Short mmCIF file of C-alpha atoms in Angstrom, two decimals:
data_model
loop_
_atom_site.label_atom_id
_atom_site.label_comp_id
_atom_site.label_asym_id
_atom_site.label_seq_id
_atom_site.Cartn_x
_atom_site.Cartn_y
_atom_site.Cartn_z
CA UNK A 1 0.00 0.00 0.00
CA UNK A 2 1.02 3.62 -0.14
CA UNK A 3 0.99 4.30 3.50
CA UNK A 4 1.97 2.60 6.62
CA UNK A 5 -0.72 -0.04 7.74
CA UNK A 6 -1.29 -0.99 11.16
CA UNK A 7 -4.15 -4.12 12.31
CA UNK A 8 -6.35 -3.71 14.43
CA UNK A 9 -7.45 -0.51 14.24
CA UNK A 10 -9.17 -1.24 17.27
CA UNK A 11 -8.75 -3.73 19.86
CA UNK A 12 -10.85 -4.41 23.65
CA UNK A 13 -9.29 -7.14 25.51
CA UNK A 14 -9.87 -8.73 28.65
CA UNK A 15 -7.02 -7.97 31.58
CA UNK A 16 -4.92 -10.75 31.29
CA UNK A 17 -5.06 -11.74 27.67
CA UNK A 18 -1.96 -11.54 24.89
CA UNK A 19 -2.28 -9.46 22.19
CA UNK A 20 -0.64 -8.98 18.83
CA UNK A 21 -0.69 -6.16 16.98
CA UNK A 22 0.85 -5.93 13.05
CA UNK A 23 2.29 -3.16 11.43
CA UNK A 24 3.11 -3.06 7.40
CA UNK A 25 5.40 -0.47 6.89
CA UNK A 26 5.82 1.18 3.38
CA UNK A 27 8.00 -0.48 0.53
CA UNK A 28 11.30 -0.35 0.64
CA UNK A 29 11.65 1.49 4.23
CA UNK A 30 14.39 0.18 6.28
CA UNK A 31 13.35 1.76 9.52
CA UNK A 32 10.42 0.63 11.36
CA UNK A 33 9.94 2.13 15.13
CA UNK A 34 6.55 1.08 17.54
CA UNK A 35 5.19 4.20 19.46
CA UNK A 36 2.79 4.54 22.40
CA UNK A 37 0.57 6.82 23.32
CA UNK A 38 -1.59 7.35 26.21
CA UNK A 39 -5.05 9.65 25.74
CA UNK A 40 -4.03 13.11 26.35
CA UNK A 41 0.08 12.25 26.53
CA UNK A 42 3.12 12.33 24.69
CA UNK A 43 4.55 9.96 22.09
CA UNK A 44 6.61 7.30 24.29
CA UNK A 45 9.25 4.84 21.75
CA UNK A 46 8.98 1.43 22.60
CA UNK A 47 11.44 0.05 19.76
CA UNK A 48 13.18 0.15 16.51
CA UNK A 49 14.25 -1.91 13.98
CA UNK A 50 16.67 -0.84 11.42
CA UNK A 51 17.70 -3.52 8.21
CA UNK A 52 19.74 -6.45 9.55
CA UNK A 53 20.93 -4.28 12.41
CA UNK A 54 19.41 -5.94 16.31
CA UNK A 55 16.80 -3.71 17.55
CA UNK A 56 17.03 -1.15 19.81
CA UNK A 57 14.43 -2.16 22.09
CA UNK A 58 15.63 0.27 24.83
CA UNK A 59 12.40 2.22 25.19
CA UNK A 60 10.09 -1.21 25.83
CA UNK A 61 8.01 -0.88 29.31
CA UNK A 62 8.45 -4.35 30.73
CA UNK A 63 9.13 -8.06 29.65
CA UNK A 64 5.31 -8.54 28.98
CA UNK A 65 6.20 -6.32 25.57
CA UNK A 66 8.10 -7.93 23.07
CA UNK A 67 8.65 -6.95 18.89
CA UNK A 68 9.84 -8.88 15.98
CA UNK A 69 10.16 -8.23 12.14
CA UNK A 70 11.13 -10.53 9.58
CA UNK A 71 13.49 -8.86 7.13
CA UNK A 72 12.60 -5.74 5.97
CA UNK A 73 8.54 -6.49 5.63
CA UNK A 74 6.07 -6.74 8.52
CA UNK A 75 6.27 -6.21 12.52
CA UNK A 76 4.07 -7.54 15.30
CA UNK A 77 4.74 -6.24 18.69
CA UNK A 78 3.32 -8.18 21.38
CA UNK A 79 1.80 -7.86 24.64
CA UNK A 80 1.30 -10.56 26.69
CA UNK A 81 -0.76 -11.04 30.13
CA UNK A 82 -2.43 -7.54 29.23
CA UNK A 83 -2.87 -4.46 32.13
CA UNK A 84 -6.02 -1.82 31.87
CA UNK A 85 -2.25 0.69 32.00
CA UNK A 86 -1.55 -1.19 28.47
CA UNK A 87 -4.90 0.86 26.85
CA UNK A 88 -3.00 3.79 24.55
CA UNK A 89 -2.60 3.66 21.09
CA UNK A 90 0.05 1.78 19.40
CA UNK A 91 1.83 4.25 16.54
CA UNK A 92 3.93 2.37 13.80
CA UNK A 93 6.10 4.20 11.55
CA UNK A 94 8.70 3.93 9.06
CA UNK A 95 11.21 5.70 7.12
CA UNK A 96 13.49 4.71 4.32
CA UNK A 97 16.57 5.09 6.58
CA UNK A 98 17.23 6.18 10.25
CA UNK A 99 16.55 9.72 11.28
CA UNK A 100 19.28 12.50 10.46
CA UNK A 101 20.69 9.53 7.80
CA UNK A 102 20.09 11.91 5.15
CA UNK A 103 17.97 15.56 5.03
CA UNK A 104 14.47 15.08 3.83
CA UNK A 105 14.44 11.60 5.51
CA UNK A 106 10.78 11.49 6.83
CA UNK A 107 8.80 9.45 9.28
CA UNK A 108 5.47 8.26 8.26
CA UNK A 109 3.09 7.08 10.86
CA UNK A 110 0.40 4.34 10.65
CA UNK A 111 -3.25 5.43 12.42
CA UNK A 112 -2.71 3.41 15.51
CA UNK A 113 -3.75 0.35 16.74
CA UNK A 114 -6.21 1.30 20.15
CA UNK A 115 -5.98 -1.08 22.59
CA UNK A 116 -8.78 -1.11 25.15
CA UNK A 117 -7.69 -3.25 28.22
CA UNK A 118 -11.07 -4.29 30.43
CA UNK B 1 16.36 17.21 32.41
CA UNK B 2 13.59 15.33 30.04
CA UNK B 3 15.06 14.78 26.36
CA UNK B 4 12.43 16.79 24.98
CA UNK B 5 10.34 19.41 26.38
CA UNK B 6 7.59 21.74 25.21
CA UNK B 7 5.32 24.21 27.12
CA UNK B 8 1.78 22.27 27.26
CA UNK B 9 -0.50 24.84 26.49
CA UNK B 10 -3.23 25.24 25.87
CA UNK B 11 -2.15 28.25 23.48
CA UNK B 12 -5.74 30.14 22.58
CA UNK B 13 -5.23 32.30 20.19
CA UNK B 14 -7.82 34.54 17.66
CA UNK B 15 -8.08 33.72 13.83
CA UNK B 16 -5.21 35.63 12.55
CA UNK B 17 -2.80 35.86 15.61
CA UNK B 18 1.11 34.59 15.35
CA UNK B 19 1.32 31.94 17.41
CA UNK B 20 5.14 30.82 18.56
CA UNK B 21 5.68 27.52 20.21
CA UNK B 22 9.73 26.22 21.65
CA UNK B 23 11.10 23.25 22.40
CA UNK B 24 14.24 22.26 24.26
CA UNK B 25 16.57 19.34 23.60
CA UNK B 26 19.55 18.06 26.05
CA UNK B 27 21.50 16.12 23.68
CA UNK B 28 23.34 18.36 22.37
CA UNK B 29 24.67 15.53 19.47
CA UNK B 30 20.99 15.86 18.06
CA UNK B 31 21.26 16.11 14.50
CA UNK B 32 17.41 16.41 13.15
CA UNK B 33 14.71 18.29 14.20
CA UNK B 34 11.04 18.01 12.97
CA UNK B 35 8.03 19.48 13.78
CA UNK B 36 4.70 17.28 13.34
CA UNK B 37 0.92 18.02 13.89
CA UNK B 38 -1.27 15.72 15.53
CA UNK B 39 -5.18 15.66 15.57
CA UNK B 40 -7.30 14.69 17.75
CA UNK B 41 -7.08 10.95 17.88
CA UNK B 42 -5.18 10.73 14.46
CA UNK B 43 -1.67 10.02 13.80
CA UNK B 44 1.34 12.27 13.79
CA UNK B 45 1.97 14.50 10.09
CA UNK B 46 5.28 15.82 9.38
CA UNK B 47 4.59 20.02 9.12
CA UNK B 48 8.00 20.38 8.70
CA UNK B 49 12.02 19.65 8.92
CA UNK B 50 13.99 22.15 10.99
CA UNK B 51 17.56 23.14 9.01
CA UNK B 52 20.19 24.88 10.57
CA UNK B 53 19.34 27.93 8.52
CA UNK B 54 16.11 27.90 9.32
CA UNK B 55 13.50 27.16 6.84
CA UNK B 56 9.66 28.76 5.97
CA UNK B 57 7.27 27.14 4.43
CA UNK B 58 4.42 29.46 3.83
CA UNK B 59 2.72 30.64 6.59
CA UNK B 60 5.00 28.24 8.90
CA UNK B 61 8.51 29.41 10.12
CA UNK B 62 10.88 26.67 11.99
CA UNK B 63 14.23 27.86 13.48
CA UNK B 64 17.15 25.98 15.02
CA UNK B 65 19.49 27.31 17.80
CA UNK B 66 22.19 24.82 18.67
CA UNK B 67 23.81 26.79 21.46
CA UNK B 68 20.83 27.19 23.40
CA UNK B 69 19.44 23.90 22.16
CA UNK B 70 15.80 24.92 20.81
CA UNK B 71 13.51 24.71 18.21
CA UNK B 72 10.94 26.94 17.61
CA UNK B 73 7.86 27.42 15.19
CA UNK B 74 6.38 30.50 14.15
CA UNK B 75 2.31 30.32 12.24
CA UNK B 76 1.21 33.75 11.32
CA UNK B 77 -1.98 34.27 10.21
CA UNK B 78 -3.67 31.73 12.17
CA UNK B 79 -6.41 29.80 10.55
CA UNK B 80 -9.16 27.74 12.72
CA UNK B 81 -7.79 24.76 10.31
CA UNK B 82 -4.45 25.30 12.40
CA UNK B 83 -5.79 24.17 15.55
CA UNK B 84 -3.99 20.95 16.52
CA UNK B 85 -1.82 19.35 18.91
CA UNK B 86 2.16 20.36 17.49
CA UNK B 87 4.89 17.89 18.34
CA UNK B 88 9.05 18.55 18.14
CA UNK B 89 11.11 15.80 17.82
CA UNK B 90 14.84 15.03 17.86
CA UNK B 91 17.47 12.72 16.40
CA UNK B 92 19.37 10.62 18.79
CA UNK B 93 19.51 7.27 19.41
CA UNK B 94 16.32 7.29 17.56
CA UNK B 95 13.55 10.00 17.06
CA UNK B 96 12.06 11.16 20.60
CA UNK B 97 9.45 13.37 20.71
CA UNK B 98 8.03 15.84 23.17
CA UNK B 99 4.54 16.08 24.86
CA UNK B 100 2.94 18.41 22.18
CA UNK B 101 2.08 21.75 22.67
CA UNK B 102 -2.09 22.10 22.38
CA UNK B 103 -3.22 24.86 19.94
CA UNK B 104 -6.62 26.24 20.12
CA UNK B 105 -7.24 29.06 17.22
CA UNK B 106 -10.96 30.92 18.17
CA UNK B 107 -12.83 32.83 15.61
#
């Protein structure tokens, strides 16, 4: 597709439960980063992947969060055991290289993935 | 000192008014600077890249100062279209953004 694409778009889960949520970034980006955002906060980075390169998963909450991507193609990032603190939206985004690589280098974000935690 | 930090807001400003928002940075090794608009519940949009120089793009103005380690964004001629949350963000390890600084323009 042209744009980042992120599934759900909406997700209510029951306190306890895993989740998986996917993010397809655009062709040909190399840089992929996962985003949260609580209503009414800031952006918070959870992790990034960059090509071949291990992830810099620096900015992920607790072990209950975990990411993958395969190559340079789709991401899932995982929650597992669920907490009603989890509910935010989950922002994907990509870019063809890592920010400051090059000027004009832009991030493009997906429209979230909102997690509902009951 | 946060990596990132903006004045909250709310700004309220009349249609028309120039509206200026800063943000710090405290790594001073920051390379990129952006400035992005967020709607309610929607996604983050690039408005615009911050150059050293300083750069305008129509009605928006983005300026860099590396010795006091800001950003800032200048709208003149607010529009009610320009109300939005607007987001800086930084290059360091990876792109880190701050809170968002809430814009309100009133007819």
């Amino acid at each position: 597709g042209a744009g980042v694409s992120q599934s759900p778009s909406n997700k209510v889960t029951e306190k306890g439960k895993d989740v998986e949520l996917r993010c397809d970034p655009i062709s040909g980006h190399t840089a992929l980063y996962w985003y949260r955002q609580r209503l009414g906060q800031g952006l918070e980075f959870l992790i990034y992947f960059q090509g071949n390169s291990a992830p810099d998963k620096s900015g992920l909450p607790s072990d209950r969060f975990s990411a993958e991507r395969t190559g340079e193609s789709v991401s899932t990032l995982t929650i597992q055991r669920t907490q009603q603190e989890d509910s935010a939206v989950y922002l994907c985004a990509s870019s063809l290289a890592l920010p400051g690589a090059f000027s004009g280098n832009t991030i493009y974000f997906g429209e979230g993935s909102w997690l509902t935690v009951v | 000192r946060k990596e990132v930090e903006q004045d909250p807001g709310p700004f309220n400003v009349p249609e028309g008014a120039t509206v200026a928002f800063n943000c710090t940075y405290s790594n001073s090794a920051s390379q990129s600077f952006f400035w992005y608009r967020q709607d309610c519940r929607k996604e983050p949009k690039l408005l615009m890249s911050v150059y050293s120089s300083g750069n305008e793009d129509g009605r928006f103005t983005a300026q860099l100062n590396r010795a006091s380690q800001y950003i800032s964004l200048l709208i003149r001629d607010s529009k009610l279209s320009d109300s939005a949350t607007y987001l800086c963000a930084v290059t360091g390890h990876q792109l880190t953004f701050g809170k968002g600084t809430k814009l309100s323009v009133i007819p």
